[in-house]
Coordinates of C-alpha atoms (C1' of nucleotides) in Angstrom, one line a residue:
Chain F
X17 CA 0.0 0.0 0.0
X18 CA 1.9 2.7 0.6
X19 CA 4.5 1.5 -1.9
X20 CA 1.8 2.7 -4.5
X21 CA 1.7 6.0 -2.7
X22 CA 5.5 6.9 -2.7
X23 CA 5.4 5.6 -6.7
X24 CA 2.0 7.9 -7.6
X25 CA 4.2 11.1 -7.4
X26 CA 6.8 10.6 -9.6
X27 CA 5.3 9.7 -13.2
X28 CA 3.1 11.3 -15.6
X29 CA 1.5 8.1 -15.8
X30 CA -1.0 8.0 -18.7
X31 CA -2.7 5.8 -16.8
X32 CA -4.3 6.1 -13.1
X33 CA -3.8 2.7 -11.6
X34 CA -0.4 1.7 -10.6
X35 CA 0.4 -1.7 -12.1
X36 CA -0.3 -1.7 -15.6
X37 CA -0.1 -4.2 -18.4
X38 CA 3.0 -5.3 -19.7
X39 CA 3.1 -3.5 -23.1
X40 CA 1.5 -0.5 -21.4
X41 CA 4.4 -0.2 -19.1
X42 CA 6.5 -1.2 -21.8
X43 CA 5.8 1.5 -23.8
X44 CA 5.7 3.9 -20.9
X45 CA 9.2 3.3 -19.8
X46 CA 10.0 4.3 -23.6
X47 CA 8.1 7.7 -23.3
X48 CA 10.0 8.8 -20.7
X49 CA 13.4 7.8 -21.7
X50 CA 13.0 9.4 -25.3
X51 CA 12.8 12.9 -23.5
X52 CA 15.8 11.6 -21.3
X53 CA 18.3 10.6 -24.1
X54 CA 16.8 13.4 -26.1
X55 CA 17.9 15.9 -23.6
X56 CA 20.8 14.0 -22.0
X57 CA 22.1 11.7 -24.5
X58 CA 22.7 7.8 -24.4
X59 CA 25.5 8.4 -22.0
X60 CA 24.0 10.6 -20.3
X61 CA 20.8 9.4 -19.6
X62 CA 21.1 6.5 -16.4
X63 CA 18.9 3.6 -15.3
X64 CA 18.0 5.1 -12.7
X65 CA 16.9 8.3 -13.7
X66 CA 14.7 6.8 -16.1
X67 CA 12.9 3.9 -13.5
X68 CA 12.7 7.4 -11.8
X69 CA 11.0 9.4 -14.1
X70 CA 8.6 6.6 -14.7
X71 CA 7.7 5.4 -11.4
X72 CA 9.5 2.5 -11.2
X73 CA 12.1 0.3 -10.0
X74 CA 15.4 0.0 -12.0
X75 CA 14.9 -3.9 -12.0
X76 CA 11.7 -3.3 -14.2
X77 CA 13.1 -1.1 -16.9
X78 CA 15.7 -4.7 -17.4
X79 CA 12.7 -6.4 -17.4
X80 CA 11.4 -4.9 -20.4
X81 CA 14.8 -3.8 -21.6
X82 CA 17.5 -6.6 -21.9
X83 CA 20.1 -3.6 -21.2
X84 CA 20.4 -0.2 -22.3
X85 CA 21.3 -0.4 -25.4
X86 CA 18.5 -2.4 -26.4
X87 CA 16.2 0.7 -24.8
X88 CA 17.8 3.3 -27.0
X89 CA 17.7 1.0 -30.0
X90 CA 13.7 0.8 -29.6
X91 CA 13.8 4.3 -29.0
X92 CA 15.1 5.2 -32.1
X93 CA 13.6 2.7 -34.6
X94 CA 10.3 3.7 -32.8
X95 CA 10.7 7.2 -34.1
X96 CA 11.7 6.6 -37.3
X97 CA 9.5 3.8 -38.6
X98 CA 6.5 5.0 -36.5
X99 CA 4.3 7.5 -37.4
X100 CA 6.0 10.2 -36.7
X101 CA 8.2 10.5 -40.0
X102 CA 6.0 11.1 -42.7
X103 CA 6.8 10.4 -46.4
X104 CA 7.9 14.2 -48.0
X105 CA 6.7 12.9 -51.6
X106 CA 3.5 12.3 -50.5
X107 CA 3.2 15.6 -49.1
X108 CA 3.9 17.8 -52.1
X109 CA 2.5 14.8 -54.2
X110 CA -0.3 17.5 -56.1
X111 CA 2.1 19.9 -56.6
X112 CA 4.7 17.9 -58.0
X113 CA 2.5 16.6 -60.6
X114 CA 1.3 20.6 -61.3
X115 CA 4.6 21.8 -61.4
X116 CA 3.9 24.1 -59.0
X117 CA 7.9 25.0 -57.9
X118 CA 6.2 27.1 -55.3
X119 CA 4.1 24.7 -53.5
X120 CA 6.7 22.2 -53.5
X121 CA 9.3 23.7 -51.9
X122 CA 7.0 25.5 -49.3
X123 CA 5.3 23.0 -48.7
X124 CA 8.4 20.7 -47.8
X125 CA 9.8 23.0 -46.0
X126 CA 6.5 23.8 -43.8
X127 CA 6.0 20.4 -43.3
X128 CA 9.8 19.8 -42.0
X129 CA 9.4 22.6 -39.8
X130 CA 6.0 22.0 -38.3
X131 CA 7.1 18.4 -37.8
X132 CA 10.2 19.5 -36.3
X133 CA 7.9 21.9 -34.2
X134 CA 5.7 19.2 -32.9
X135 CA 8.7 16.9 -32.0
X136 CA 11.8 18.9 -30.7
X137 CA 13.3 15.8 -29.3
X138 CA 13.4 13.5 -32.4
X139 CA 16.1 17.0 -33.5
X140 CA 17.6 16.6 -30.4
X141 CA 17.9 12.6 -30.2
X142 CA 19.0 12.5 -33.9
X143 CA 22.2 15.2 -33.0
X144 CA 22.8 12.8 -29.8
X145 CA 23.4 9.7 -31.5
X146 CA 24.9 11.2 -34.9
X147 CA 27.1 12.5 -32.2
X148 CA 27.7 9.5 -30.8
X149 CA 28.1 7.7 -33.5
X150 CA 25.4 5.9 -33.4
X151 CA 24.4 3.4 -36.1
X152 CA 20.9 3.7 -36.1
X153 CA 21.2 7.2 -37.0
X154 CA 23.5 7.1 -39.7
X155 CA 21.0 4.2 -40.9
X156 CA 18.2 7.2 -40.4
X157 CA 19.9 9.7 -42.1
X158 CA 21.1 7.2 -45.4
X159 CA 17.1 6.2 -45.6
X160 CA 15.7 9.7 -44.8
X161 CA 18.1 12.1 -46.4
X162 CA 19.0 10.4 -49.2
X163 CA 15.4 10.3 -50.4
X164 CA 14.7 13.6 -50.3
X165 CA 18.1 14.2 -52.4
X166 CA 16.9 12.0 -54.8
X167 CA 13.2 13.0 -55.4
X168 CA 13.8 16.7 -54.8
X169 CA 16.6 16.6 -57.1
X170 CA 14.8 14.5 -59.9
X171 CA 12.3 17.4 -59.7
X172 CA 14.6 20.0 -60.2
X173 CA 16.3 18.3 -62.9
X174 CA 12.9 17.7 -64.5
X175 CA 12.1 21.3 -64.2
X176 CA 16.0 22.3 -65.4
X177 CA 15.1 20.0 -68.2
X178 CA 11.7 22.5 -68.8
X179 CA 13.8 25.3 -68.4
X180 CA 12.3 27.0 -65.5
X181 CA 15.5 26.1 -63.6
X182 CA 18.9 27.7 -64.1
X183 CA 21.9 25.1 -64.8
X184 CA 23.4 24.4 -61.6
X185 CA 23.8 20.9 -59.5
X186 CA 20.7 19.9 -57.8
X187 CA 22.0 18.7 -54.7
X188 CA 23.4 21.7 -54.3
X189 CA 19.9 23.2 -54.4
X190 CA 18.8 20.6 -52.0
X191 CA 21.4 20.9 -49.8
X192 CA 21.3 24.8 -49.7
X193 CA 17.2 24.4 -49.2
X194 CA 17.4 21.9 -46.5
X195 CA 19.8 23.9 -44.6
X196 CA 17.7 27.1 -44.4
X197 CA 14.9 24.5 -42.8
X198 CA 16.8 22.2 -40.6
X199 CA 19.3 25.3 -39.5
X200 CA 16.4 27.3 -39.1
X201 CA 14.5 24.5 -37.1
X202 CA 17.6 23.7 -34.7
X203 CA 17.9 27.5 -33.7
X204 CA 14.1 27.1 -32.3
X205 CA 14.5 23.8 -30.4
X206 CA 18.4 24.0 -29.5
X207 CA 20.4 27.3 -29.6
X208 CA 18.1 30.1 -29.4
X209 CA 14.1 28.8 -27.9
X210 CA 13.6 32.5 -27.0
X211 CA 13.6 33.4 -30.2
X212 CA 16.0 36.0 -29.2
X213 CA 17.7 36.4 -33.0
X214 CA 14.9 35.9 -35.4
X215 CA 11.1 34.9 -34.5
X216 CA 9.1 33.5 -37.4
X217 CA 5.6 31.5 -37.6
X218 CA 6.3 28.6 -40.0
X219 CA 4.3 29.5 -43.0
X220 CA 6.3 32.5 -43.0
X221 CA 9.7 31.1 -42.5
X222 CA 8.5 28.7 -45.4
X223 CA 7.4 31.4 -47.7
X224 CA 10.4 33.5 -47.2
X225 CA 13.0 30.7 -47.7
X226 CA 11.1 29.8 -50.3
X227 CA 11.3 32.9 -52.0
X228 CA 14.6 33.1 -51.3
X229 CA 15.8 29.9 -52.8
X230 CA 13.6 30.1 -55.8
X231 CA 14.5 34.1 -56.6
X232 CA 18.0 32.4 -57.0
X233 CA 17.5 29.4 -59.0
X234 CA 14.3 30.5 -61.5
X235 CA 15.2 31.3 -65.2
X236 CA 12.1 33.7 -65.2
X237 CA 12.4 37.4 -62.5
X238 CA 9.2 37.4 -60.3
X239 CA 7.7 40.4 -58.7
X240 CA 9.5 41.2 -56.1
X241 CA 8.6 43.3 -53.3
X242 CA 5.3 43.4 -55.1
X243 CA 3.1 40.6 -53.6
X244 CA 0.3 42.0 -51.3
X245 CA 1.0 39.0 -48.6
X246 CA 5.1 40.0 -48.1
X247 CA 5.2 41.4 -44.9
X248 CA 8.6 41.5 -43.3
X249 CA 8.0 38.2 -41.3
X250 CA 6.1 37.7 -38.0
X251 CA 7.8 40.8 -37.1
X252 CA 4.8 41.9 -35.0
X253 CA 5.8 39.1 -32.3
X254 CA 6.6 39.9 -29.2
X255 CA 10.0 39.3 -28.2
X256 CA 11.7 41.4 -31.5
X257 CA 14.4 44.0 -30.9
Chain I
X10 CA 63.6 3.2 -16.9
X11 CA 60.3 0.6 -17.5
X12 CA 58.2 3.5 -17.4
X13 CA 58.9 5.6 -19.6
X14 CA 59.1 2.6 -22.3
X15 CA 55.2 1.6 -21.8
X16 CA 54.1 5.0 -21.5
X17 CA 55.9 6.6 -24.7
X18 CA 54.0 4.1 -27.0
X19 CA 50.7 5.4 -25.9
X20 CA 50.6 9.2 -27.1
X21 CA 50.9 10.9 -29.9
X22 CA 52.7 13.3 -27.9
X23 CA 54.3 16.4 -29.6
X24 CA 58.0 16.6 -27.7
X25 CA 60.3 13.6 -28.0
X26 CA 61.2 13.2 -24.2
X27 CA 58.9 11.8 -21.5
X28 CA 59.3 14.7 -18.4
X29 CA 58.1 17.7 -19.8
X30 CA 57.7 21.2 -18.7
X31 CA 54.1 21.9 -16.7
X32 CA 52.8 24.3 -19.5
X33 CA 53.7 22.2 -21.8
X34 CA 52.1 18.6 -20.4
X35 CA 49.1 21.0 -19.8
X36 CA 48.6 22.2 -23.1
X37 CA 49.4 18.4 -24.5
X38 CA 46.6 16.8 -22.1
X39 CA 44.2 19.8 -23.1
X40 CA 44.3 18.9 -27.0
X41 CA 43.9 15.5 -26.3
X42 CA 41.0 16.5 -24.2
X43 CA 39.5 18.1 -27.2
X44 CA 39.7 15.5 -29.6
X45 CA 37.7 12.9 -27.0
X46 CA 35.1 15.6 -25.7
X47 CA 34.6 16.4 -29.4
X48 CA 34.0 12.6 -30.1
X49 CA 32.3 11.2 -27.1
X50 CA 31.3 14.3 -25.7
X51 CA 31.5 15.5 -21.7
X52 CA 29.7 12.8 -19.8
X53 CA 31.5 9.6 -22.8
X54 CA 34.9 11.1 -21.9
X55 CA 36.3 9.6 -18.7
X56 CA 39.5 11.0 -17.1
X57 CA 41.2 7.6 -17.4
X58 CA 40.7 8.0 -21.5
X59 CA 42.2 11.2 -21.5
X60 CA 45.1 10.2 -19.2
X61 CA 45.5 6.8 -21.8
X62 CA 45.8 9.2 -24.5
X63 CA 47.8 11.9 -23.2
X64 CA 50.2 9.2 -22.0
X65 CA 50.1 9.4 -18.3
X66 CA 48.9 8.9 -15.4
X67 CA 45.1 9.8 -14.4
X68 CA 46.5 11.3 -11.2
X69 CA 48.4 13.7 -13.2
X70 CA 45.5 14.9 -15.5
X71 CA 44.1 16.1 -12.0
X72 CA 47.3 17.9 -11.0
X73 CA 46.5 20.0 -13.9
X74 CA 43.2 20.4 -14.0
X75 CA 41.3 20.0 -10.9
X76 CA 38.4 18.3 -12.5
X77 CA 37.0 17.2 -15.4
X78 CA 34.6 20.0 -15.5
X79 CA 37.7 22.2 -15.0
X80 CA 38.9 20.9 -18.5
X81 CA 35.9 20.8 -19.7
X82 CA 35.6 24.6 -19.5
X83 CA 39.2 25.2 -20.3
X84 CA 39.0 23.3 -23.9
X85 CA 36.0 25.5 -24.2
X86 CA 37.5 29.1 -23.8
X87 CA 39.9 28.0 -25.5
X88 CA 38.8 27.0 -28.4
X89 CA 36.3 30.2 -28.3
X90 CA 38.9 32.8 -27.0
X91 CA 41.9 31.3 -28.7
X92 CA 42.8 32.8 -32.4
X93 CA 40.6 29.8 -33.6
X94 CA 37.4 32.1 -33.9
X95 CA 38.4 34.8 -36.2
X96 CA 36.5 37.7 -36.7
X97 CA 34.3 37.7 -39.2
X98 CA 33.4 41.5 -39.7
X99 CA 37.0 42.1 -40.4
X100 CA 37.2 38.9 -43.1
X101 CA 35.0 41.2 -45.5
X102 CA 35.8 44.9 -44.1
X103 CA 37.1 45.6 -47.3
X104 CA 34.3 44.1 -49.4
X105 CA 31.9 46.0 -46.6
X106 CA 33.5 49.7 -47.7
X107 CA 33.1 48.9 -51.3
X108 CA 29.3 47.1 -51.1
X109 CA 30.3 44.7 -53.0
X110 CA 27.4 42.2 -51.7
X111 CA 29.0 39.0 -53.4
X112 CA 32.0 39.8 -52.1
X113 CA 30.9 40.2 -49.2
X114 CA 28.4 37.4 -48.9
X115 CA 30.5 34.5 -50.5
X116 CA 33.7 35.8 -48.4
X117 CA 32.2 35.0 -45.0
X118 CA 31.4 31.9 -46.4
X119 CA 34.0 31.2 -47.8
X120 CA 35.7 31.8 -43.9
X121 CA 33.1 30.0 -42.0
X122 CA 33.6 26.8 -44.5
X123 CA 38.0 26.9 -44.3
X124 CA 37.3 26.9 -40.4
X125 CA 35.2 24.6 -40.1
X126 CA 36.9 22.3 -42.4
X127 CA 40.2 23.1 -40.3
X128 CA 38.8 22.7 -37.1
X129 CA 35.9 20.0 -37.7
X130 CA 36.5 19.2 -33.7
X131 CA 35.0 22.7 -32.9
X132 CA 31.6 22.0 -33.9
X133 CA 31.2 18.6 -32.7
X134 CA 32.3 20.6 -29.5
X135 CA 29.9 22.9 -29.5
X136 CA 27.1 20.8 -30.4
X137 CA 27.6 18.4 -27.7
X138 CA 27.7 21.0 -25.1
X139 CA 24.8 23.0 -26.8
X140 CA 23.0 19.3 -26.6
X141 CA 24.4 19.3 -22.9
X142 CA 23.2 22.3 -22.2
X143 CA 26.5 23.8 -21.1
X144 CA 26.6 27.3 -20.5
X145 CA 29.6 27.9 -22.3
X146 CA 28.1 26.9 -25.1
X147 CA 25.5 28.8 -24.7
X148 CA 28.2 31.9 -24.0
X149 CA 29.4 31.3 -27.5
X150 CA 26.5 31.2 -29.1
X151 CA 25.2 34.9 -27.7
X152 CA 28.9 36.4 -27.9
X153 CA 29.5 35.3 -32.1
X154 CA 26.6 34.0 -33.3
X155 CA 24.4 37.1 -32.1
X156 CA 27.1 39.7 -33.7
X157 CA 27.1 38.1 -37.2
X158 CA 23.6 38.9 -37.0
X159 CA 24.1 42.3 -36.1
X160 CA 26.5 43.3 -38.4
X161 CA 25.3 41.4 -41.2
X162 CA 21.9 42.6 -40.3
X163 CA 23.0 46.1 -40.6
X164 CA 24.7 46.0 -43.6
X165 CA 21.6 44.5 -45.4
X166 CA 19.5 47.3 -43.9
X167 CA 22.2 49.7 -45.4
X168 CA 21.7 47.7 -48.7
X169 CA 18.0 48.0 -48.6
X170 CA 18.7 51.7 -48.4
X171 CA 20.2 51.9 -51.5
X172 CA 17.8 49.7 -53.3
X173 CA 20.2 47.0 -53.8
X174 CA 18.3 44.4 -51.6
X175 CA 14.4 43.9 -51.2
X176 CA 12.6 44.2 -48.3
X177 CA 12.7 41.6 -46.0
X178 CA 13.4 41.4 -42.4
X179 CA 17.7 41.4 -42.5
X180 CA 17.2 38.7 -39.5
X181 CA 16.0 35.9 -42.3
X182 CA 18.4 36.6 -44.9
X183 CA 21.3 35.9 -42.3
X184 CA 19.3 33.1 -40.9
X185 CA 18.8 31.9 -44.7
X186 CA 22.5 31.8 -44.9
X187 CA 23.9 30.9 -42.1
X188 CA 21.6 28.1 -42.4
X189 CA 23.2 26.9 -45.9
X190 CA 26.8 27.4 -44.4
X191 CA 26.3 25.7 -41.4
X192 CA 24.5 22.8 -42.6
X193 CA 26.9 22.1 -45.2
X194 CA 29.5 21.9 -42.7
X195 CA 27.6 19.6 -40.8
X196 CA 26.8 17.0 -43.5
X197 CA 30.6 17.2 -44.0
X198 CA 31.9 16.9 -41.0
X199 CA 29.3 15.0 -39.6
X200 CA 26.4 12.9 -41.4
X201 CA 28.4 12.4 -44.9
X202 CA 32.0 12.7 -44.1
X203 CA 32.2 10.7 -47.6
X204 CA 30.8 13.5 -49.5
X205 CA 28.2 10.7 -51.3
X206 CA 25.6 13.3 -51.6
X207 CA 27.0 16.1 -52.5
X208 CA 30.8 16.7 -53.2
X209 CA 32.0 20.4 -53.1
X210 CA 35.0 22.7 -52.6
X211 CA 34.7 25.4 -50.1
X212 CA 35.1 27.8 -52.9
X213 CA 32.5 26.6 -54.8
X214 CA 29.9 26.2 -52.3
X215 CA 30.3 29.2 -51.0
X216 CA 30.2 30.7 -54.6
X217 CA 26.6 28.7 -55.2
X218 CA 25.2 29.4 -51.8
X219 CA 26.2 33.0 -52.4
X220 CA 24.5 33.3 -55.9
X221 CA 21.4 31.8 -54.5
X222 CA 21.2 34.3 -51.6
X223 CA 21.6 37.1 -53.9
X224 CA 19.8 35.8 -56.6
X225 CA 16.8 35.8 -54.0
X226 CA 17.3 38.9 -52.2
X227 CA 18.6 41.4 -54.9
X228 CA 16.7 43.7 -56.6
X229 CA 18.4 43.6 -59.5
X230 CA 18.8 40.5 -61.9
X231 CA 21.8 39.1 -62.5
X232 CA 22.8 37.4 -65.6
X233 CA 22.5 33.8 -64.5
X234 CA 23.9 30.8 -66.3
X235 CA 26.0 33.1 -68.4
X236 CA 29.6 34.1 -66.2
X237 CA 31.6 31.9 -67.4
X238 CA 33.3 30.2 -64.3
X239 CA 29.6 29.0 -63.8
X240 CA 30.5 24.9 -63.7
X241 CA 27.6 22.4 -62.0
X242 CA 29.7 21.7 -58.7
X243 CA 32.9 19.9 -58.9
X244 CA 30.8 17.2 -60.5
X245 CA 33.9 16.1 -61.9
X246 CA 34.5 14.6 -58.1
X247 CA 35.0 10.7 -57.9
X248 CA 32.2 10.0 -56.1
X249 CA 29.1 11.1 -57.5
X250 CA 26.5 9.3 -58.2
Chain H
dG23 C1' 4.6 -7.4 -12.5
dT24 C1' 6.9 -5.2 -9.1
dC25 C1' 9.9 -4.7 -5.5
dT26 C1' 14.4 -4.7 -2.3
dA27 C1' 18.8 -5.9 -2.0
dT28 C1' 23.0 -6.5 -4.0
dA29 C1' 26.7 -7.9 -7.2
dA30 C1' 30.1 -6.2 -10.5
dA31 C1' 32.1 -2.8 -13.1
dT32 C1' 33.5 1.7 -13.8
dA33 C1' 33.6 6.5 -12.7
dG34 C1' 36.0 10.6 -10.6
dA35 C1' 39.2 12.0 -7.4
dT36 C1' 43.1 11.7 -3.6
dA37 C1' 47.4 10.1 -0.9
dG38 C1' 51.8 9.4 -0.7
dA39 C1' 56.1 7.4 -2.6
dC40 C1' 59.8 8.4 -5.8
Chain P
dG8 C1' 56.3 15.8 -12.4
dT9 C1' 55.0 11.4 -12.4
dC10 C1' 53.5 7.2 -10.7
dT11 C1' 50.9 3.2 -8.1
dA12 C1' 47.5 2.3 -5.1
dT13 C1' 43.3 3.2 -3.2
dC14 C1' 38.9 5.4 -1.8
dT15 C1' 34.2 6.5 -2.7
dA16 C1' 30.2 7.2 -5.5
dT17 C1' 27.7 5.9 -9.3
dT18 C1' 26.1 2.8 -12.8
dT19 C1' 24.6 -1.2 -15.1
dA20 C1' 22.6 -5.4 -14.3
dT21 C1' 20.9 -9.6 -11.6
dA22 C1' 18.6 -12.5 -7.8
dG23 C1' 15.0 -13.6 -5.3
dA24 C1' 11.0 -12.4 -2.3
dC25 C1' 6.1 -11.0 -2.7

DNA sequence: GTCTATAAATAGATAGAC
DNA sequence: GTCTATCTATTTATAGAC
């Protein structure tokens, strides 16, 4: 009984009771150690703190866990093959078949930052283990990555090959493009959360590096300065000096 | 005598003799230091690694330091303070005076790209400790990071004043390229060491990133595909696919 | 399924000899 | 300046009771 009591405390249990099903608590004791090696890193991250953070003894996260390893292996296949990473093609699918190099782009790149917006710690446990060397997120990053080099720069060759794209090398195009996003995504979640330097709502950070990257690589000048929806960004936010 | 034979196999130690001066063993067990906090970060690094790779004892890595935070904080100023971190304003103070924007643009690339090629250790550094949350890291971040944006900032503004540049908030063209420069450095130091996706000299990168930026920003249309120095990449590069 | 208790290994740090 | 030896705390992992 009062076992219970001490345990209640601790855990943002998803569910009331205290002694839960096996795959519940399974997949509990994940939860809580994604935000711990997300914040803390493999190494970082002990045992202990995460039986802790889930109301539990240590001897039950082995129980569902051969070792650690094992833990932050699930961890990260979880978040790549689960929901959570959505297929890019399929999101710009439409506008890829239209042509649209507007709606492509921008809506890549406010997808990437919405979903990079709605799960800070899949940035944050990707940097740890590419960090660490991890092989899991090299595997990540060979299946994810590459993808998007290769359909994005199919399109852009397709659309070279239409001659609304100047002649340069696509990747680099891709490469310049997904920095904007991902740079501009790890300054929200990692360096600068206060938006200190630069505060942006997503569709506006994807419309303006949109703009950005296509003013440099179209063939044909558009109007500048001249569209009725250019504002110069959120800028009526808050925290701006 | 038995010593010193066992222990001079171990480092890759910069002065031929075993004994040397206190500076000078300082420094030595310092850039060691560096290499393993860069790899395995603060918490992967033990004290007995850095000992093993500086070559002696662990007792001694405490005489110089004394703790591992201590070091920890000494690699960091160090790296930060040291002539490492040049200043960037000065790279393109020429270019600045003559508003020559590509100069200007594609010279700080060009810088930021050199150092971190030179120093790939330095960013692993500071991502591991911005992942840690170190507050050195954090130090670094407001002290450079915060005046690239000011003084780039400024001289867009001053460009937007002369009706070189459109309007847009300065904040997201810096973001923009920062976010290109950075990101390449990453995949290269970091998630594609091999260069498979993308394979690109310094000088050429920061020549593409630049004409994208301006290409997007300016309000005047350059002559694209037509300067004759205008090659896709170093496509020519063995390993492209 | 969950706990307490504990083993076994490793970490950071110190003492004292040379 | 450098080492060996050692201490203490922490960490991973297991055993066995309930």
């Amino acid at each position: 009984m009062t076992k219970e009591i001490t345990a209640l405390g601790q855990h943002p249990a998803p569910a009331s009771g205290v002694r839960m099903a096996g795959a519940e608590r399974r997949l509990q004791i994940l939860r809580v150690a994604v935000s711990l090696f997300a914040h803390e890193g493999f190494r970082g991250t002990t045992t202990k703190k995460i039986a802790e953070a889930a109301g539990v003894s240590e001897a039950m996260v082995f129980r569902h866990y051969a070792n650690k390893e094992e833990l932050y292996t699930a961890i990260l296949d979880h978040k790549a093959c689960s929901g959570d990473a959505i297929d890019p093609e399929l999101m710009v699918a439409d506008a890829l078949k239209r042509k649209d190099d507007r709606a492509v782009f921008e809506g890549l790149a406010f997808g990437a930052l919405e979903h990079h917006e709605s799960d800070p710690e899949f940035q944050r446990l990707l940097l740890h283990s590419a960090l660490e060397g991890h092989e899991l997120a090299q595997m990540f990053f060979e299946k994810f990555v590459r993808r998007v080099y290769e359909f994005l720069g199919a399109y852009i060759r397709e659309r070279q090959r239409d001659g609304a794209i100047i002649k340069i090398d696509p990747a680099i195009v891709v490469r310049a493009f997904i920095g904007m996003i991902i740079h501009h995504s790890l300054n929200n979640n990692l360096w600068d959360p206060q938006r200190r330097l630069l505060s942006l709502s997503n569709e506006s950070a994807a419309k303006h590096f949109t703009d950005i990257l296509l003013g440099g690589i179209s063939t044909k000048r558009e109007l500048k300065d001249s569209r009725k929806d250019r504002r110069p960004g959120a800028n009526s936010s808050p925290v701006k000096r």
